XYZ file of C-alpha atoms in Angstrom:
583
model
C -206.821 29.947 66.307
C -203.211 29.259 67.284
C -202.346 29.570 70.989
C -199.141 29.404 72.962
C -199.359 26.575 75.497
C -198.670 27.370 79.121
C -195.386 26.149 80.612
C -196.906 23.271 82.613
C -198.751 21.819 79.619
C -195.768 22.189 77.318
C -193.556 20.534 79.936
C -195.823 17.493 80.199
C -195.957 17.119 76.424
C -192.165 17.291 76.216
C -191.885 14.810 79.092
C -194.083 12.401 77.168
C -191.429 12.223 74.445
C -188.668 11.328 76.911
C -190.374 9.682 79.922
C -192.564 6.892 78.600
C -192.473 4.594 81.654
C -190.408 4.058 84.843
C -187.484 2.526 82.971
C -187.158 5.804 81.037
C -186.468 7.626 84.300
C -183.819 5.099 85.288
C -182.201 5.360 81.858
C -181.922 9.135 81.935
C -180.640 9.314 85.516
C -178.085 6.504 85.180
C -176.786 7.929 81.899
C -176.320 11.267 83.655
C -174.346 9.427 86.343
C -172.108 7.828 83.739
C -171.533 11.165 82.026
C -170.540 12.540 85.444
C -167.700 9.998 85.605
C -169.275 7.708 88.187
C -167.483 4.489 89.128
C -170.387 3.267 91.244
C -174.110 3.514 90.478
C -176.880 2.211 92.720
C -180.568 2.062 91.781
C -183.312 1.403 94.323
C -186.850 1.015 92.997
C -190.267 -0.138 94.149
C -191.783 -3.180 92.351
C -193.829 -0.921 90.067
C -190.933 1.497 89.472
C -193.040 4.547 90.349
C -190.685 5.470 93.197
C -186.942 5.132 92.715
C -183.575 6.480 93.758
C -180.349 6.666 91.742
C -177.087 7.302 93.607
C -173.626 7.726 92.110
C -170.131 8.815 93.095
C -169.663 11.126 90.113
C -168.356 14.676 90.000
C -171.469 16.264 91.533
C -172.747 19.805 90.901
C -172.298 23.210 92.430
C -175.332 24.947 94.041
C -175.789 27.116 90.945
C -175.610 24.182 88.521
C -177.973 22.121 90.686
C -180.676 24.743 90.224
C -179.879 25.371 86.564
C -179.990 21.638 85.721
C -183.811 21.693 85.966
C -184.132 24.423 83.348
C -185.235 23.087 79.971
C -182.512 22.917 77.301
C -179.801 23.491 79.914
C -176.843 21.166 79.402
C -173.117 20.958 80.054
C -172.530 18.451 77.254
C -172.761 20.564 74.112
C -172.094 24.211 73.448
C -173.559 24.627 69.976
C -174.904 23.069 66.810
C -171.483 21.846 65.670
C -171.179 19.610 68.755
C -174.156 17.488 67.682
C -172.015 15.834 65.012
C -169.403 14.592 67.494
C -171.484 13.707 70.555
C -169.579 11.313 72.827
C -171.683 11.504 75.990
C -174.687 9.326 76.857
C -177.031 12.312 76.966
C -176.780 15.831 75.623
C -180.153 17.524 75.164
C -180.724 18.867 78.682
C -184.235 17.370 78.723
C -183.986 14.591 81.308
C -184.278 16.346 84.671
C -186.950 18.935 83.684
C -188.956 16.209 81.910
C -188.866 13.963 84.988
C -189.755 16.884 87.276
C -192.771 17.696 85.065
C -194.417 14.326 85.810
C -193.083 13.432 89.288
C -191.783 14.767 92.557
C -187.996 15.058 92.543
C -185.368 15.536 95.235
C -181.771 16.128 94.186
C -178.833 15.960 96.588
C -175.413 16.633 95.045
C -171.889 17.450 96.168
C -168.618 17.916 94.272
C -165.658 16.083 95.783
C -163.841 19.363 96.561
C -166.762 20.893 98.480
C -167.445 20.530 102.203
C -171.225 20.351 101.898
C -173.922 19.220 99.505
C -176.818 21.017 97.828
C -180.453 19.893 98.064
C -183.092 20.820 95.476
C -186.758 19.761 95.763
C -189.248 20.131 92.913
C -193.007 19.613 92.637
C -194.860 19.806 89.311
C -191.728 21.047 87.624
C -191.109 23.955 89.973
C -188.367 24.360 92.563
C -189.872 24.595 96.067
C -186.688 24.112 98.113
C -183.046 24.911 97.403
C -180.269 25.067 99.940
C -177.320 23.430 101.667
C -177.537 19.911 103.060
C -175.414 16.996 104.229
C -174.308 14.420 101.677
C -171.448 12.342 100.346
C -169.564 13.316 97.168
C -171.633 12.463 94.104
C -175.308 12.819 93.290
C -178.524 11.212 94.538
C -181.841 11.739 92.747
C -185.053 10.499 94.367
C -188.163 10.332 92.197
C -191.612 9.710 93.718
C -195.250 9.879 92.649
C -194.282 9.274 89.015
C -197.116 10.228 86.613
C -199.247 11.538 89.498
C -200.477 14.289 87.198
C -200.852 11.949 84.205
C -203.337 9.295 85.366
C -203.823 8.023 81.807
C -200.095 7.329 81.465
C -200.022 5.512 84.799
C -203.161 3.535 83.920
C -201.572 2.167 80.748
C -198.437 0.870 82.447
C -198.172 -2.917 82.387
C -197.826 -5.279 85.340
C -195.272 -4.626 88.083
C -193.058 -7.607 87.071
C -192.995 -6.358 83.463
C -192.103 -2.773 84.365
C -189.442 -3.833 86.861
C -188.118 -6.385 84.374
C -187.429 -3.558 81.938
C -185.389 -1.812 84.621
C -183.389 -4.983 85.280
C -182.729 -5.372 81.558
C -181.614 -1.744 81.221
C -179.196 -1.879 84.151
C -177.747 -5.116 82.801
C -177.174 -3.595 79.369
C -175.490 -0.557 80.893
C -173.261 -2.880 82.926
C -172.185 -4.576 79.675
C -171.486 -1.185 78.097
C -169.487 0.177 81.045
C -167.634 -2.820 82.423
C -165.440 -0.662 84.703
C -168.465 0.743 86.562
C -170.089 -1.069 89.473
C -173.893 -1.340 89.194
C -176.298 -2.404 91.919
C -180.099 -2.678 91.625
C -182.296 -3.268 94.680
C -186.015 -3.731 95.259
C -187.641 -3.519 98.676
C -184.304 -3.870 100.399
C -183.216 -6.935 98.402
C -180.413 -6.903 95.853
C -181.707 -7.953 92.436
C -178.645 -7.310 90.275
C -174.994 -6.600 90.928
C -172.061 -6.124 88.564
C -168.722 -5.580 90.316
C -167.219 -3.319 87.651
C -164.013 -5.324 87.393
C -163.430 -4.039 83.861
C -163.812 -7.302 81.938
C -166.615 -8.054 79.489
C -166.804 -11.766 80.476
C -167.283 -10.776 84.135
C -170.052 -8.338 83.181
C -171.676 -11.008 81.013
C -171.575 -13.427 83.955
C -173.458 -10.878 86.072
C -176.056 -10.270 83.369
C -176.580 -13.727 81.820
C -175.290 -16.015 84.582
C -171.905 -17.671 85.001
C -172.787 -20.906 83.211
C -174.077 -19.032 80.189
C -171.085 -16.680 80.144
C -168.739 -19.689 80.018
C -170.342 -20.677 76.723
C -169.749 -17.283 75.096
C -166.724 -16.859 72.826
C -164.773 -13.582 72.642
C -164.276 -11.915 69.276
C -162.670 -8.687 68.104
C -161.735 -6.749 65.001
C -160.199 -3.438 64.043
C -159.539 -1.122 61.146
C -158.411 2.446 60.768
C -160.345 4.370 63.401
C -162.778 1.473 63.963
C -162.635 -1.336 66.485
C -165.015 -3.739 68.116
C -165.089 -6.504 70.671
C -167.769 -8.752 72.018
C -168.980 -12.175 73.039
C -170.762 -14.686 70.818
C -172.935 -17.351 72.421
C -172.737 -21.054 71.624
C -175.452 -21.955 69.062
C -177.101 -24.170 71.665
C -177.909 -20.982 73.620
C -180.027 -19.497 70.831
C -183.176 -17.682 71.923
C -186.563 -17.087 70.311
C -186.085 -13.305 70.077
C -183.369 -10.670 69.656
C -183.886 -9.499 73.222
C -180.673 -11.240 74.278
C -178.533 -9.343 71.789
C -176.790 -6.312 73.283
C -175.316 -3.879 70.768
C -173.347 -0.819 71.832
C -171.950 1.993 69.715
C -169.391 4.129 71.521
C -170.708 2.850 74.863
C -174.351 3.585 74.042
C -176.919 0.759 74.006
C -178.647 1.064 70.644
C -180.825 -0.696 68.107
C -179.365 -1.078 64.629
C -180.747 -3.666 62.219
C -177.616 -3.812 60.076
C -175.386 -4.728 63.020
C -177.906 -7.246 64.371
C -178.132 -8.846 60.949
C -174.331 -8.983 60.685
C -174.123 -10.963 63.924
C -176.933 -13.300 62.835
C -175.366 -13.876 59.414
C -172.281 -15.237 61.170
C -174.527 -18.022 62.532
C -175.930 -18.882 59.123
C -176.892 -22.578 58.939
C -175.999 -22.974 62.611
C -179.426 -22.006 63.957
C -182.919 -23.148 63.100
C -185.393 -20.673 61.631
C -186.851 -18.448 64.318
C -183.856 -18.752 66.643
C -181.482 -15.871 67.359
C -177.963 -15.917 68.787
C -176.995 -14.646 72.196
C -174.369 -11.966 71.583
C -172.740 -8.805 72.926
C -171.168 -6.325 70.490
C -169.299 -3.163 71.476
C -168.406 -1.041 68.430
C -166.088 1.950 68.728
C -165.657 4.481 65.939
C -165.361 8.185 65.224
C -168.469 9.939 66.689
C -168.705 11.865 63.436
C -169.676 8.604 61.695
C -172.661 8.090 64.008
C -175.942 10.021 64.061
C -177.458 9.549 67.524
C -179.991 12.350 67.161
C -182.623 10.331 65.274
C -184.676 9.043 68.224
C -186.055 10.915 71.283
C -184.529 8.302 73.619
C -181.383 7.976 71.477
C -181.958 4.219 71.052
C -181.770 4.119 67.261
C -178.627 5.317 65.505
C -177.532 5.721 61.906
C -174.062 4.671 60.813
C -172.099 5.766 57.781
C -170.904 2.892 55.564
C -173.043 0.268 57.298
C -172.185 -2.470 54.717
C -168.466 -2.257 55.477
C -169.008 -2.209 59.241
C -171.414 -5.146 58.945
C -168.887 -7.222 57.011
C -166.203 -6.509 59.587
C -168.475 -7.600 62.444
C -169.768 -10.660 60.587
C -166.285 -11.994 59.875
C -165.126 -11.319 63.426
C -167.986 -13.386 64.850
C -167.581 -16.148 62.248
C -163.910 -16.580 63.013
C -164.634 -16.714 66.743
C -167.157 -19.496 66.151
C -164.767 -21.347 63.846
C -162.097 -21.494 66.528
C -164.415 -23.281 68.969
C -166.023 -26.684 69.095
C -169.745 -26.234 68.517
C -170.742 -29.782 69.397
C -173.706 -29.675 71.794
C -172.907 -31.436 75.072
C -175.655 -33.486 76.693
C -177.333 -32.764 79.055
C -177.424 -29.017 78.496
C -174.523 -26.994 77.161
C -171.673 -27.411 79.608
C -168.764 -25.416 78.303
C -166.081 -26.187 80.830
C -163.498 -28.965 80.985
C -164.624 -32.087 82.789
C -162.918 -32.639 86.143
C -160.562 -35.581 85.968
C -159.915 -37.112 89.377
C -158.080 -39.912 87.607
C -157.308 -40.693 83.956
C -160.197 -42.356 82.154
C -159.535 -44.475 79.077
C -162.115 -46.010 76.782
C -161.428 -49.335 75.073
C -162.924 -50.135 71.721
C -162.756 -52.991 69.228
C -159.945 -52.863 66.741
C -160.899 -50.708 63.790
C -161.846 -52.803 60.814
C -160.271 -52.299 57.457
C -162.599 -50.612 55.016
C -163.253 -52.735 51.952
C -163.139 -51.191 48.493
C -166.268 -50.442 46.580
C -167.650 -47.936 49.051
C -170.849 -46.226 47.850
C -170.215 -42.836 46.240
C -171.931 -40.857 49.000
C -169.699 -42.433 51.648
C -166.371 -41.928 49.841
C -163.472 -41.306 52.204
C -161.914 -37.911 52.496
C -159.179 -36.568 54.704
C -160.066 -38.176 58.034
C -158.720 -35.495 60.300
C -157.831 -31.878 59.967
C -155.327 -29.792 61.831
C -156.720 -27.667 64.657
C -157.367 -24.154 63.364
C -154.892 -21.512 64.293
C -156.089 -18.379 65.989
C -157.177 -16.208 63.111
C -156.120 -12.594 63.090
C -158.876 -10.070 63.594
C -160.465 -9.087 60.285
C -159.598 -5.714 58.830
C -161.501 -3.508 56.452
C -160.640 -3.720 52.799
C -159.408 -7.315 53.011
C -161.191 -10.488 52.054
C -161.623 -12.752 55.072
C -159.120 -15.580 55.252
C -160.670 -19.035 54.917
C -160.875 -20.947 58.145
C -161.794 -24.428 59.259
C -163.867 -25.345 62.286
C -162.421 -27.452 65.036
C -163.487 -31.075 64.744
C -162.939 -33.960 67.139
C -160.998 -37.062 66.106
C -163.772 -39.669 65.906
C -163.764 -43.448 65.743
C -167.023 -45.048 64.629
C -168.364 -47.723 66.983
C -171.808 -48.853 65.863
C -175.152 -47.997 64.306
C -178.048 -47.254 66.658
C -181.570 -47.584 65.311
C -183.295 -45.768 63.837
C -180.888 -43.098 62.566
C -177.802 -42.691 64.739
C -174.092 -43.434 64.477
C -172.166 -43.968 67.709
C -168.562 -42.816 67.820
C -165.893 -42.132 70.396
C -163.574 -39.167 70.441
C -161.962 -36.516 72.579
C -164.079 -35.995 75.663
C -166.473 -38.940 75.541
C -169.199 -40.465 73.400
C -170.591 -38.820 70.253
C -173.995 -39.534 68.724
C -174.357 -38.529 65.070
C -177.660 -38.065 63.262
C -177.008 -39.791 59.938
C -179.690 -37.850 58.045
C -178.566 -34.431 59.339
C -174.916 -35.326 58.740
C -175.500 -36.518 55.171
C -177.697 -33.488 54.533
C -174.836 -31.170 55.528
C -172.371 -33.072 53.332
C -174.664 -32.976 50.290
C -175.517 -29.318 50.875
C -171.866 -28.241 50.704
C -171.075 -30.530 47.766
C -174.067 -29.293 45.791
C -173.209 -25.705 46.629
C -169.648 -26.237 45.418
C -170.986 -27.570 42.102
C -173.017 -24.406 41.550
C -170.248 -21.974 42.404
C -168.204 -23.205 39.451
C -168.582 -21.933 35.916
C -170.541 -24.906 34.606
C -172.465 -27.188 36.981
C -172.419 -30.882 36.026
C -175.349 -31.943 33.866
C -176.664 -35.338 32.790
C -177.663 -35.624 29.120
C -180.937 -37.526 28.884
C -180.957 -40.549 26.575
C -184.441 -39.581 25.457
C -185.453 -35.907 25.661
C -188.571 -35.292 27.759
C -191.531 -32.957 27.362
C -192.486 -32.140 30.943
C -196.101 -31.206 31.639
C -196.041 -27.610 32.816
C -199.005 -25.474 33.739
C -199.429 -21.885 32.564
C -197.671 -20.476 35.641
C -194.657 -22.741 35.174
C -194.394 -21.844 31.489
C -194.569 -18.133 32.220
C -191.875 -18.225 34.871
C -189.683 -20.442 32.665
C -189.950 -17.974 29.767
C -188.843 -15.199 32.084
C -186.041 -17.095 33.880
C -184.673 -19.473 31.235
C -180.994 -18.392 31.625
C -181.271 -18.738 35.395
C -182.780 -22.233 35.139
C -180.169 -23.368 32.622
C -177.375 -22.099 34.877
C -178.377 -24.830 37.327
C -177.622 -27.640 34.857
C -180.830 -27.924 32.844
C -180.885 -27.865 29.047
C -184.216 -26.728 27.578
C -185.490 -25.634 24.191
C -188.889 -24.587 22.891
C -190.896 -27.395 21.285
C -194.085 -26.155 19.686
C -196.141 -24.766 22.567
C -194.169 -26.776 25.100
C -190.582 -27.269 26.241
C -188.123 -30.028 25.463
C -185.892 -31.095 28.366
C -182.584 -32.505 27.094
C -180.416 -32.454 30.265
C -180.887 -32.249 34.036
C -178.501 -31.442 36.898
C -176.195 -34.360 37.654
C -175.669 -33.064 41.201
C -179.313 -33.299 42.286
C -181.088 -36.002 44.282
C -182.092 -39.313 42.654
C -185.399 -38.106 41.259
C -187.039 -37.826 37.792
C -185.700 -34.914 35.747
C -189.196 -33.452 35.360
C -189.599 -33.406 39.150
C -186.333 -31.512 39.569
C -187.420 -28.920 37.014
C -190.792 -28.442 38.719
C -189.030 -27.906 42.064
C -187.085 -25.015 40.579
C -190.115 -23.470 38.893
C -192.180 -23.775 42.076
C -189.561 -21.809 43.981
C -189.495 -19.123 41.310
C -193.293 -18.899 41.398
C -193.342 -18.681 45.169
C -190.713 -15.952 45.469
C -191.289 -14.005 42.261
C -188.129 -12.060 41.561
C -185.303 -13.833 43.350
C -181.548 -13.531 43.126
C -179.649 -16.559 41.857
C -177.763 -16.916 45.135
C -181.006 -17.073 47.128
C -182.530 -19.546 44.680
C -179.426 -21.732 44.785
C -179.398 -21.828 48.585
C -183.079 -22.768 48.814
C -182.747 -25.349 46.072
C -179.589 -26.919 47.463
C -181.139 -27.104 50.937
C -184.238 -28.849 49.573
C -182.358 -31.279 47.354
C -179.832 -32.130 50.050
C -182.709 -33.106 52.342
C -184.314 -35.224 49.626
C -181.058 -36.973 48.717
C -179.805 -37.689 52.233
C -180.126 -41.083 53.881
C -183.336 -41.364 55.858
C -184.220 -42.488 59.335
C -184.358 -46.272 59.358
C -181.756 -46.691 56.575
C -179.233 -49.004 58.194
C -175.612 -48.233 57.319
C -172.734 -50.683 57.427
C -169.385 -49.829 59.001
C -167.646 -48.473 55.878
C -170.649 -46.290 55.078
C -170.748 -44.858 58.592
C -166.988 -44.228 58.637
C -167.054 -42.570 55.232
C -169.966 -40.344 56.193
C -168.327 -39.236 59.445
C -165.092 -38.401 57.615
C -166.921 -36.401 54.974
C -168.809 -34.551 57.686
C -165.519 -33.661 59.371
C -164.250 -32.221 56.087
C -167.257 -29.885 55.758
C -166.925 -26.162 56.358
C -169.830 -26.101 58.852
C -170.104 -29.671 60.156
C -172.012 -29.007 63.358
C -175.473 -28.451 61.893
C -177.566 -29.412 58.902
C -178.651 -26.609 56.520
C -181.809 -26.150 58.604
C -179.800 -25.519 61.767
C -180.408 -28.871 63.495
C -177.330 -30.397 65.171
C -175.549 -33.169 63.292
C -174.050 -34.628 66.463
C -174.091 -34.301 70.219
C -171.526 -35.243 72.819
C -172.044 -37.098 76.081
C -169.004 -35.883 77.955
C -166.748 -37.797 80.282
C -168.087 -35.765 83.183
C -171.610 -36.955 82.504
C -170.513 -40.583 82.159
C -168.533 -40.409 85.397
C -171.537 -38.895 87.171
C -173.988 -41.457 85.824
C -171.777 -44.331 86.951
C -171.322 -42.688 90.386
C -167.571 -42.282 89.949
C -167.893 -38.598 90.901
C -170.614 -36.658 92.666
């Protein structure tokens, strides 16, 4: 038998879709404040978040609107179905206040700036019990208490107080990044926990959210196209985190989750971060509201975007160019991203550079020793291929080899320590990759053709992927029930040809169907690691100099293909401090 639920039961069910935990209440109330044009928002909450107050200096409400605001589906933000396609406000459904009132006690005090007095509305269990004039400043204050008093199961399943309050801190910080011109203050038990001054600048908001030292290591980026623009901050790779929690993505001022945009930011850090590490980043995307569907999640956290591939490419190139215009050398200890104070000029003296004898080993061949500093690249635009760019690179002079695997060099700003294996790995990775992007990769004809021993799995995958394997530089032909190997890649590591072939077939077996680009990247990464100089391999001066110069000529010289740093810097500031020249 089908029954119509009573109003109280239906209200609690609807509240469950919107009010999941205390942070949901804060989100709905603060978003209402922002939609009301507030320039100042203050949140006061208990440690568990079950009692809280949100105060703003927004436009306020008339006595009639204050009562009507607690009626379900009542809203001032849309007038009909057509408005859903062009929503520009933070909220629009008219569900927040009645949903909160269904699971908590609520007191609303509101006053428009042009009115002499305020209006006070008190609700219990979703019903108005008091409504009348009161004293109050212009704006709106909403006090929520006894949250989930009539839903003991919901309250029982809340997590610890620090966890619940931490979600509130995170939310207020994200809103401060989205609305940099609004002042936000969050307090707990009379103590200020978070404050953003609302000065209007994204770096200032980032300093309030992430800390000043971290904000100094974040690089601004921007891009635009017809009707689309974005700006943001990209963190230094040394700031990478173990989760995406430190990525803040906003679409038209709304904090959202969108995998395509997150992936675009992360792709810009390709080969700069180790597996399992995620960049610290803030992205604010602005576009026509008609290109965004915000009505796909009850809390409006997930959005759908039209033409996500094009938007992703625009964002990816904007972040990549911002990273390319900065030095990404990690500074020890920690990542200090500010100029060292110079109380007096400091000069380092080094032995006269020795002349490099001829006959340098092939892997250490000299290339252009220095490159011009990159010019500020124009913001990427849609429909254009991104202009090539070069990373900044310090002018280095090799000093000595430090066992077991380090090269010491001096350059702008102090002492540099280079990991010879990671550096050579990066050089080989880019050289191998360049070989495979051409029409015909170099191959070495074998003096005596080989018949590699392949198991049934290898033979099956080779039958299926023969053109793909041969595009890497192998030459194979059937030979009875086996295969005859006549040529192997000349760009690979110094290893038997059969071993190189098995490496490729193992990757194909492991991944099944795999695109050539993905196979090439995995293969080049593996072979670059195998072919690079190892820890304990002592290098002479010409070899070290040649390797450092080749590293400086690479497109991404700061990390190996696995994301490990190729060099670190011990800055002048650190040296001065260690030798007690400054305090």
